[in-house]
Amino acid sequence: MVEKTIKKGLCGICPSGCGVEISMKGERLHRIKPMEGHPLGIVCRRGIHAEEIIYSPDRLPSPMKRIGNRGEGKFEKISWEEAFERSANLIKKVIEKSGPEAMAIYSGRGGFEESLIDIFTVGGHDHICLNFLFPLGSPNTFSCSSLCNNAHRVIAPVSTFGVSYDRLFPDFEKSDQIVVWGSNPATDSPPIHLKKILEAKARGTKVVVIDPLKTYTAEKSGEWIGLRPGTDGALALGMAHVMMEKGFYDEAFANDWIHGLEEFKDYVKGFPPEVVEKITWVKAEKIRKLAEDIAKPKTSLLLHTGLEYTNSGVQNIRAILIFWALAGNLDRPGGLVFRMSHRSPARRNRIEPPRGKPAIGSDRHRLYCVLNRSGHFMEVPRAILKGEPYPVRGLIVLGGSIITAFPNPEEWRRSIEALDCLLVIDRFLTNEALYADIVFPATTMFEITSYKRYPGHLSFRERVVPPVGEARNDYLILAGLAKALGYGDHYPQSEEAMLEFVFQESPEFLEKMKSTSEGLSLPSPPMFYEKYKTGLLRKDGHPGFETPSKKFEIASNLLKKYGHDPLPIYQEPSEGPIGSPDLVKEFPLVLTTGTRLQSAFRSQHLNIPGLLKLQDKPNILIHPEDADPRGIQNGDKVWVKTKRGKVPFYAKVTRRIMKGVIEANMGGGGPLQPQSWREANVNELTDSENRDSISGFPVFKALLCEVEKG
Ligand SMILES: Nc1nc2c(c(=O)[nH]1)N[C@H]1C(S)=C(S)[C@@H](COP(=O)(O)OP(=O)(O)OC[C@H]3O[C@@H](n4cnc5c(=O)[nH]c(N)nc54)[C@H](O)[C@@H]3O)O[C@H]1N2
Ligand SMILES: Nc1nc2c(c(=O)[nH]1)N[C@H]1C(S)=C(S)[C@@H](COP(=O)(O)OP(=O)(O)OC[C@H]3O[C@@H](n4cnc5c(=O)[nH]c(N)nc54)[C@H](O)[C@@H]3O)O[C@H]1N2
Ligand code: SF4
Ligand SMILES: [Mo]
């Protein structure tokens, strides 16, 4: 069959919705390629393999019910009606036996579709968790935000200046200098920042990358500053020490707008560069120079998850944001800038959480739960296995692969096995699906009709191909399940009705959006900087920041209220060369895990032959001076050992990683993966109790290990 017309549309492999050109062979999608000028052309390989992913023989073909024991993976095909009815009965039984709050729902990296976010919103800062169980009386909604993004996007900024990181953008176009700190925008989805950084570089803008790895971004655009994982807070405080010593901070801003400056000045006295060098492995002279360079005007900042996974992750991120503010680079041209607020034409479907028992996790990570109006998923095994603080007996998993994503997979396996009711909604078979009572097959976003929002921009998502097999839109699966449970009226029951609901206040916008493949930009208000001076930051329109003191809070009232240290206190990684001097004798290397791969998306796509070709085995990165004494050569099979166990990987010997640090790939351990990946679940090496006490995030990136030739 001949290849025909090119349609313009949105990629539907991951939720980012990059604009692409699609070619078809009959009813089948044949190939996608980036729209002209689109950053996808630079890096993303997953979209390019869309055809292989959509038509993979591994796609779940139809709803299924379990006929074997939990974990055996024996299923029988059932109809959609039967799947809904059986699931509703299982949920009702859990509620009858153990109460409504014993039902829980978890949404992972496959749950980011816009209609899910808007119609199932819980109304907190986390957009991913779902209100699906609120009408039934359960507050227990969870998402992968319990270990991704929330520390830097929500907790650190909200506790410091009252709004989330969504309100901020790095003003690259006007920057003289860009700092990329704990982020690799080459793996962003979509990689739009990378494109802008490369363009800025071409204009002569200086780019500095602070990362234990010399990333693609560092290689292509910047000066690389390597540091020991988990020590970014000490580096920022060391820089602040130099700043205070030399007095090059923005005094006018500090005097008028900062709360806690004097305590901070006292605290940073303890971080002279010579001390910080021992902590961070960054040379003292370098720290001095970095402080002076970065404090110059027109310096923007890009940070992301690389900073979150250490014991003082939230405080480290705060220390960096504080440095930016003191340098006069907050909300000034070329710096880190607050967006002007837009009124979105898309409406969310607010359903209030039930009153009654607080969500699981509220006793241990209360600030997280309050800000996000959700529970904290790290605490769910305790609720399932020990009934503490109360039992969870049923779980719905939508687009998540818990056993590969969370620390202590063995404990999770036992937890999943112990449930009375487990429903899994996914495109592919996951570990959890093997234990599920009912499995629901989900579509890719090429198979649905919806929309996608970006800051200041919306696009229509047109169905490009018919659903594969009996797969259905996640949105319709949840709406259908609600109907079977008797509360379908909370959620529009078709894609058209969903669109009508979301755009009820602006139907003309919907029609216009449908008619253009480029999407529609919202009228952008004129840009004003230093919004705190004019009342553009606070809801009440008064000058100041949206914090209790109305100031930028170095000493955070919110953190204090929830029992945390109000200052950005640096804490050594509790498992590290300084934090655990005994352990380091047996495990002398610092372990960081999970830097993103271009060919995979967390546990996904490791069953797609075209993508596996790009990297067929799970790797660790090891410096030649660490590999040599261990007799390890490039490509060798190795064992990575922590005090929790050992996992096989393949060595990539490279000077792109700091000496003394090991990076191990994340994503292995899924049931459809080739053997080498299946055996390499990195989270057998991580620790579910070693957390940042504020965010509750596990310490994924500052542990200790040893590597042995396998
Ligand atoms: N050690 C270590 N562990 C980590 C990390 C790390 O850096 N180091 N990173 C953490 C991070 S940042 C995250 S976000 C988590 C990721 O954890 P998860 O959210 O579990 O992410 P994935 O492995 O991507 O699994 C997503 C699942 O959703 C399915 N899926 C994809 N699209 C859709 C869809 O549209 N609908 C449905 N129903 N299903 C879909 C996929 O098939 C896959 O099974 O892992 C965390 N775990
Ligand atoms: N291709 C692809 N794209 C993805 C994903 C994927 O799996 N594949 N995952 C998606 C997900 S779930 C997320 S959350 C985003 C995350 O997007 P990013 O946060 O940009 O993730 P990474 O690309 O891993 O970049 C994090 C960087 O932090 C560095 N790092 C690790 N530890 C430290 C540290 O202690 N200090 C500093 N300064 N740096 C450190 C790592 O070496 C890495 O270069 O990416 C998304 N995009
Ligand atoms: S980043 Fe995601 S949406 Fe964009 S092309 Fe890649 S897979 Fe598709
Ligand atoms: Mo993530």
PDB file of N, CA and C and ligand atoms in Angstrom, residues 11-18 20 32 38 40 44-47 188-191, ligand 3:
ATOM      1  N   CYS A  11       2.351  14.238  18.510  1.00  0.00           N
ATOM      2  CA  CYS A  11       2.864  12.907  18.820  1.00  0.00           C
ATOM      3  C   CYS A  11       2.125  12.387  20.048  1.00  0.00           C
ATOM      4  N   GLY A  12       1.851  11.086  20.074  1.00  0.00           N
ATOM      5  CA  GLY A  12       1.087  10.533  21.189  1.00  0.00           C
ATOM      6  C   GLY A  12       1.804   9.437  21.923  1.00  0.00           C
ATOM      7  N   ILE A  13       3.117   9.434  21.836  1.00  0.00           N
ATOM      8  CA  ILE A  13       3.838   8.363  22.531  1.00  0.00           C
ATOM      9  C   ILE A  13       4.055   8.719  23.989  1.00  0.00           C
ATOM     10  N   CYS A  14       4.587   9.894  24.227  1.00  0.00           N
ATOM     11  CA  CYS A  14       4.610  10.362  25.614  1.00  0.00           C
ATOM     12  C   CYS A  14       3.685  11.573  25.684  1.00  0.00           C
ATOM     13  N   PRO A  15       3.370  12.075  26.861  1.00  0.00           N
ATOM     14  CA  PRO A  15       2.311  13.086  26.961  1.00  0.00           C
ATOM     15  C   PRO A  15       2.674  14.452  26.409  1.00  0.00           C
ATOM     16  N   SER A  16       3.926  14.648  25.999  1.00  0.00           N
ATOM     17  CA  SER A  16       4.347  16.012  25.662  1.00  0.00           C
ATOM     18  C   SER A  16       3.629  16.600  24.476  1.00  0.00           C
ATOM     19  N   GLY A  17       3.202  15.755  23.552  1.00  0.00           N
ATOM     20  CA  GLY A  17       2.446  16.277  22.433  1.00  0.00           C
ATOM     21  C   GLY A  17       3.267  17.167  21.525  1.00  0.00           C
ATOM     22  N   CYS A  18       4.409  16.669  21.059  1.00  0.00           N
ATOM     23  CA  CYS A  18       5.191  17.447  20.094  1.00  0.00           C
ATOM     24  C   CYS A  18       4.426  17.512  18.778  1.00  0.00           C
ATOM     25  N   VAL A  20       3.979  17.060  15.050  1.00  0.00           N
ATOM     26  CA  VAL A  20       4.662  16.186  14.090  1.00  0.00           C
ATOM     27  C   VAL A  20       3.864  16.094  12.799  1.00  0.00           C
ATOM     28  N   ILE A  32       6.214   9.085  11.648  1.00  0.00           N
ATOM     29  CA  ILE A  32       6.071  10.504  11.973  1.00  0.00           C
ATOM     30  C   ILE A  32       7.417  11.188  11.823  1.00  0.00           C
ATOM     31  N   HIS A  38      10.986  22.024  14.622  1.00  0.00           N
ATOM     32  CA  HIS A  38      10.609  21.481  15.928  1.00  0.00           C
ATOM     33  C   HIS A  38      11.785  20.787  16.611  1.00  0.00           C
ATOM     34  N   LEU A  40      12.071  18.233  18.339  1.00  0.00           N
ATOM     35  CA  LEU A  40      12.071  16.770  18.274  1.00  0.00           C
ATOM     36  C   LEU A  40      13.153  16.284  17.323  1.00  0.00           C
ATOM     37  N   CYS A  44      14.560  13.454  20.164  1.00  0.00           N
ATOM     38  CA  CYS A  44      13.683  12.370  20.600  1.00  0.00           C
ATOM     39  C   CYS A  44      13.578  11.250  19.575  1.00  0.00           C
ATOM     40  N   ARG A  45      13.953  10.071  20.006  1.00  0.00           N
ATOM     41  CA  ARG A  45      13.915   8.929  19.112  1.00  0.00           C
ATOM     42  C   ARG A  45      12.642   8.119  19.301  1.00  0.00           C
ATOM     43  N   ARG A  46      11.976   8.358  20.411  1.00  0.00           N
ATOM     44  CA  ARG A  46      10.817   7.512  20.708  1.00  0.00           C
ATOM     45  C   ARG A  46       9.672   7.826  19.761  1.00  0.00           C
ATOM     46  N   GLY A  47       9.464   9.118  19.512  1.00  0.00           N
ATOM     47  CA  GLY A  47       8.417   9.511  18.577  1.00  0.00           C
ATOM     48  C   GLY A  47       8.675   8.937  17.194  1.00  0.00           C
ATOM     49  N   ASP A 188      14.159  16.403  27.941  1.00  0.00           N
ATOM     50  CA  ASP A 188      12.870  16.980  28.320  1.00  0.00           C
ATOM     51  C   ASP A 188      11.828  16.553  27.319  1.00  0.00           C
ATOM     52  N   SER A 189      10.616  16.648  27.738  1.00  0.00           N
ATOM     53  CA  SER A 189       9.554  16.223  26.869  1.00  0.00           C
ATOM     54  C   SER A 189       8.582  17.377  26.731  1.00  0.00           C
ATOM     55  N   PRO A 190       8.567  18.126  25.668  1.00  0.00           N
ATOM     56  CA  PRO A 190       9.491  18.066  24.537  1.00  0.00           C
ATOM     57  C   PRO A 190      10.766  18.853  24.836  1.00  0.00           C
ATOM     58  N   PRO A 191      11.809  18.586  24.046  1.00  0.00           N
ATOM     59  CA  PRO A 191      13.121  19.199  24.350  1.00  0.00           C
ATOM     60  C   PRO A 191      13.225  20.657  23.917  1.00  0.00           C
TER      61      PRO A 191
HETATM   62  S1  SF4 B   3       9.029  13.923  23.429  1.00  0.00           S
HETATM   63 FE1  SF4 B   3       7.214  12.550  23.571  1.00  0.00          FE
HETATM   64  S2  SF4 B   3       5.611  13.564  22.392  1.00  0.00           S
HETATM   65 FE2  SF4 B   3       7.595  14.509  21.792  1.00  0.00          FE
HETATM   66  S3  SF4 B   3       8.226  13.307  19.993  1.00  0.00           S
HETATM   67 FE3  SF4 B   3       9.190  12.370  21.786  1.00  0.00          FE
HETATM   68  S4  SF4 B   3       7.732  10.709  22.359  1.00  0.00           S
HETATM   69 FE4  SF4 B   3       6.625  12.117  21.013  1.00  0.00          FE
END
